[in-house]
mmCIF file of C-alpha atoms in Angstrom:
data_model
loop_
_atom_site.group_PDB
_atom_site.id
_atom_site.type_symbol
_atom_site.label_atom_id
_atom_site.label_comp_id
_atom_site.label_asym_id
_atom_site.label_seq_id
_atom_site.Cartn_x
_atom_site.Cartn_y
_atom_site.Cartn_z
ATOM 1 C CA MET A 1 40.623 57.995 -32.019
ATOM 2 C CA LYS A 2 41.473 57.464 -28.348
ATOM 3 C CA LEU A 3 44.425 55.106 -27.928
ATOM 4 C CA SER A 4 45.634 53.329 -24.801
ATOM 5 C CA PHE A 5 48.914 51.559 -24.112
ATOM 6 C CA SER A 6 49.617 48.464 -22.035
ATOM 7 C CA LYS A 7 52.453 46.021 -21.607
ATOM 8 C CA ILE A 8 52.059 43.390 -24.306
ATOM 9 C CA SER A 9 50.429 40.107 -23.273
ATOM 10 C CA PRO A 10 51.204 36.633 -24.647
ATOM 11 C CA ALA A 11 47.857 36.588 -26.498
ATOM 12 C CA GLU A 12 48.583 39.978 -28.087
ATOM 13 C CA ALA A 13 52.089 38.895 -29.098
ATOM 14 C CA LEU A 14 50.639 35.801 -30.732
ATOM 15 C CA GLU A 15 48.014 37.879 -32.559
ATOM 16 C CA ILE A 16 50.646 40.320 -33.861
ATOM 17 C CA CYS A 17 52.659 37.395 -35.175
ATOM 18 C CA THR A 18 49.695 36.417 -37.389
ATOM 19 C CA TRP A 19 49.398 39.819 -39.065
ATOM 20 C CA GLU A 20 50.020 39.566 -42.806
ATOM 21 C CA TYR A 21 50.779 42.604 -44.943
ATOM 22 C CA GLN A 22 50.389 42.992 -48.708
ATOM 23 C CA PRO A 23 53.503 43.429 -50.889
ATOM 24 C CA PRO A 24 55.760 45.317 -50.664
ATOM 25 C CA TYR A 25 54.939 45.679 -46.967
ATOM 26 C CA ASP A 26 55.050 41.907 -46.517
ATOM 27 C CA ILE A 27 58.596 42.245 -45.133
ATOM 28 C CA TYR A 28 56.775 43.170 -41.911
ATOM 29 C CA SER A 29 54.730 39.945 -41.891
ATOM 30 C CA GLN A 30 55.668 37.195 -39.461
ATOM 31 C CA ASN A 31 55.618 33.479 -40.133
ATOM 32 C CA ASN A 32 52.229 31.868 -40.403
ATOM 33 C CA PRO A 33 51.701 29.845 -38.295
ATOM 34 C CA PRO A 34 53.558 32.035 -35.810
ATOM 35 C CA ASN A 35 57.077 31.062 -34.882
ATOM 36 C CA PRO A 36 57.286 30.593 -31.079
ATOM 37 C CA GLU A 37 60.662 32.377 -31.110
ATOM 38 C CA ASP A 38 59.049 35.490 -32.627
ATOM 39 C CA VAL A 39 56.351 35.484 -29.952
ATOM 40 C CA GLU A 40 58.982 35.102 -27.219
ATOM 41 C CA ALA A 41 61.023 37.978 -28.683
ATOM 42 C CA ILE A 42 57.999 40.280 -28.494
ATOM 43 C CA LEU A 43 57.475 39.226 -24.871
ATOM 44 C CA ASN A 44 61.138 39.848 -23.946
ATOM 45 C CA PRO A 45 61.060 42.677 -21.370
ATOM 46 C CA GLN A 46 64.330 44.045 -22.762
ATOM 47 C CA TYR A 47 62.498 45.078 -25.965
ATOM 48 C CA ASP A 48 59.695 46.864 -24.097
ATOM 49 C CA TYR A 49 56.778 46.064 -26.414
ATOM 50 C CA HIS A 50 53.412 47.687 -25.768
ATOM 51 C CA ALA A 51 49.994 46.937 -27.182
ATOM 52 C CA ILE A 52 47.996 49.856 -28.522
ATOM 53 C CA ARG A 53 44.217 49.568 -28.265
ATOM 54 C CA ASN A 54 41.423 51.821 -29.471
ATOM 55 C CA GLU A 55 38.331 52.935 -27.574
ATOM 56 C CA ASP A 56 36.624 49.633 -28.483
ATOM 57 C CA ASP A 57 39.528 47.779 -26.805
ATOM 58 C CA SER A 58 40.643 46.310 -30.144
ATOM 59 C CA LEU A 59 44.352 45.731 -30.705
ATOM 60 C CA VAL A 60 45.191 48.232 -33.456
ATOM 61 C CA ALA A 61 48.966 48.581 -33.244
ATOM 62 C CA PHE A 62 52.049 47.970 -31.138
ATOM 63 C CA CYS A 63 55.278 49.763 -30.352
ATOM 64 C CA SER A 64 58.696 48.847 -29.023
ATOM 65 C CA PHE A 65 61.580 50.840 -27.639
ATOM 66 C CA GLY A 66 65.312 50.259 -27.674
ATOM 67 C CA GLU A 67 67.422 47.624 -29.360
ATOM 68 C CA ASP A 68 64.622 45.690 -31.056
ATOM 69 C CA ALA A 69 63.552 48.834 -32.945
ATOM 70 C CA ARG A 70 66.944 48.880 -34.702
ATOM 71 C CA VAL A 71 67.762 47.224 -38.025
ATOM 72 C CA LYS A 72 70.911 45.175 -38.474
ATOM 73 C CA GLY A 73 73.518 47.036 -40.476
ATOM 74 C CA GLY A 74 72.678 50.507 -39.174
ATOM 75 C CA CYS A 75 74.965 52.704 -37.086
ATOM 76 C CA TYR A 76 73.365 53.379 -33.725
ATOM 77 C CA THR A 77 76.302 54.812 -31.776
ATOM 78 C CA GLU A 78 74.651 58.169 -31.145
ATOM 79 C CA GLU A 79 72.438 58.195 -28.060
ATOM 80 C CA ALA A 80 68.728 58.224 -28.898
ATOM 81 C CA LEU A 81 65.595 56.309 -28.008
ATOM 82 C CA ASP A 82 64.853 53.895 -30.851
ATOM 83 C CA ILE A 83 61.166 53.434 -31.583
ATOM 84 C CA GLY A 84 59.400 50.735 -33.573
ATOM 85 C CA ILE A 85 55.742 50.926 -34.544
ATOM 86 C CA GLY A 86 53.538 48.326 -36.214
ATOM 87 C CA VAL A 87 49.961 48.959 -37.299
ATOM 88 C CA ARG A 88 47.406 46.212 -37.865
ATOM 89 C CA PRO A 89 47.424 45.460 -41.613
ATOM 90 C CA ASP A 90 43.793 46.385 -42.291
ATOM 91 C CA LEU A 91 44.415 49.837 -40.796
ATOM 92 C CA THR A 92 47.447 50.733 -42.919
ATOM 93 C CA GLY A 93 47.151 53.188 -45.796
ATOM 94 C CA LEU A 94 44.040 54.831 -44.328
ATOM 95 C CA GLY A 95 45.680 58.066 -43.197
ATOM 96 C CA MET A 96 45.842 57.154 -39.506
ATOM 97 C CA GLY A 97 49.644 56.855 -39.295
ATOM 98 C CA GLY A 98 50.003 60.359 -37.897
ATOM 99 C CA GLN A 99 47.609 59.598 -35.024
ATOM 100 C CA PHE A 100 49.447 56.399 -34.128
ATOM 101 C CA THR A 101 52.848 58.078 -34.365
ATOM 102 C CA GLU A 102 51.893 61.098 -32.269
ATOM 103 C CA ALA A 103 50.410 58.834 -29.585
ATOM 104 C CA VAL A 104 53.550 56.656 -29.508
ATOM 105 C CA LEU A 105 55.826 59.699 -29.361
ATOM 106 C CA SER A 106 53.834 61.185 -26.457
ATOM 107 C CA PHE A 107 53.958 57.847 -24.648
ATOM 108 C CA ALA A 108 57.724 57.527 -25.252
ATOM 109 C CA ILE A 109 58.470 61.053 -24.060
ATOM 110 C CA GLN A 110 56.379 60.612 -20.927
ATOM 111 C CA ARG A 111 57.879 57.187 -20.137
ATOM 112 C CA TYR A 112 61.562 57.744 -20.988
ATOM 113 C CA SER A 113 62.197 61.524 -21.113
ATOM 114 C CA PRO A 114 64.659 61.109 -24.009
ATOM 115 C CA LYS A 115 66.669 63.944 -25.532
ATOM 116 C CA LYS A 116 66.442 62.438 -29.012
ATOM 117 C CA LEU A 117 64.142 59.967 -30.780
ATOM 118 C CA ARG A 118 65.143 57.687 -33.661
ATOM 119 C CA VAL A 119 63.231 55.530 -36.132
ATOM 120 C CA THR A 120 64.538 53.303 -38.913
ATOM 121 C CA ILE A 121 62.280 52.848 -41.932
ATOM 122 C CA ALA A 122 62.605 50.706 -45.054
ATOM 123 C CA GLY A 123 63.525 52.820 -48.075
ATOM 124 C CA PHE A 124 60.421 51.781 -50.032
ATOM 125 C CA ASN A 125 58.044 52.682 -47.184
ATOM 126 C CA LYS A 126 57.270 56.233 -48.313
ATOM 127 C CA ARG A 127 54.071 56.347 -46.225
ATOM 128 C CA ALA A 128 55.921 55.801 -42.936
ATOM 129 C CA GLN A 129 58.692 58.179 -43.986
ATOM 130 C CA GLN A 130 56.181 60.948 -44.651
ATOM 131 C CA VAL A 131 54.447 60.342 -41.320
ATOM 132 C CA CYS A 132 57.788 60.723 -39.526
ATOM 133 C CA ILE A 133 58.704 63.867 -41.456
ATOM 134 C CA ASN A 134 55.290 65.318 -40.586
ATOM 135 C CA ALA A 135 56.016 64.490 -36.914
ATOM 136 C CA GLY A 136 59.221 66.547 -37.027
ATOM 137 C CA PHE A 137 61.832 63.885 -37.786
ATOM 138 C CA THR A 138 64.688 64.563 -40.186
ATOM 139 C CA GLU A 139 66.744 62.131 -42.213
ATOM 140 C CA ALA A 140 70.007 61.335 -40.425
ATOM 141 C CA ASP A 141 71.472 58.324 -42.257
ATOM 142 C CA THR A 142 70.871 55.639 -44.877
ATOM 143 C CA PHE A 143 72.262 52.136 -45.150
ATOM 144 C CA SER A 144 71.667 48.856 -46.923
ATOM 145 C CA ASN A 145 71.020 45.592 -45.188
ATOM 146 C CA PRO A 146 71.391 42.246 -46.900
ATOM 147 C CA PRO A 147 69.559 41.204 -49.027
ATOM 148 C CA GLY A 148 70.140 44.717 -50.378
ATOM 149 C CA ARG A 149 67.248 46.572 -48.751
ATOM 150 C CA GLN A 150 67.782 50.251 -48.158
ATOM 151 C CA PHE A 151 66.860 51.773 -44.802
ATOM 152 C CA ILE A 152 66.612 55.377 -43.715
ATOM 153 C CA VAL A 153 67.275 56.505 -40.159
ATOM 154 C CA PHE A 154 65.304 59.516 -38.974
ATOM 155 C CA THR A 155 65.908 61.460 -35.752
ATOM 156 C CA LYS A 156 64.058 64.081 -33.786
ATOM 157 C CA VAL A 157 65.737 66.216 -31.142
ATOM 158 C CA LEU A 158 63.435 67.138 -28.260
#
């Protein structure tokens, strides 16, 4: 699958905020109808959100870099580029996570030239954890965030 990246548009941010995931992945769902504050957060240039489209020009995923890719309660004192990735709900669990992740990592490396990459993944999300391990990440830390969810921080030195 050929993927392209572009700065996120207001229409794309609104669409992402309507995505609904099945349990237990529903922690990634936004409010429906979308909360205007969530849409504005995605459009905040500080969070550097990008739309990811396939060869048919369909919005299939998004990524963000920096502070917004962090989870409250984690220790992020070590310098690294934080990466967040979200895949359209109907495309999850189909074995395409590796393609999305590799494309986002290539984009991040080209754009930022980081020395280290970091992702934070919910403890229950074994699919995403395995994708990151397959992409060369190693577990660096774990923490719990109220309401008692466990998160795992993975890093990859370049």
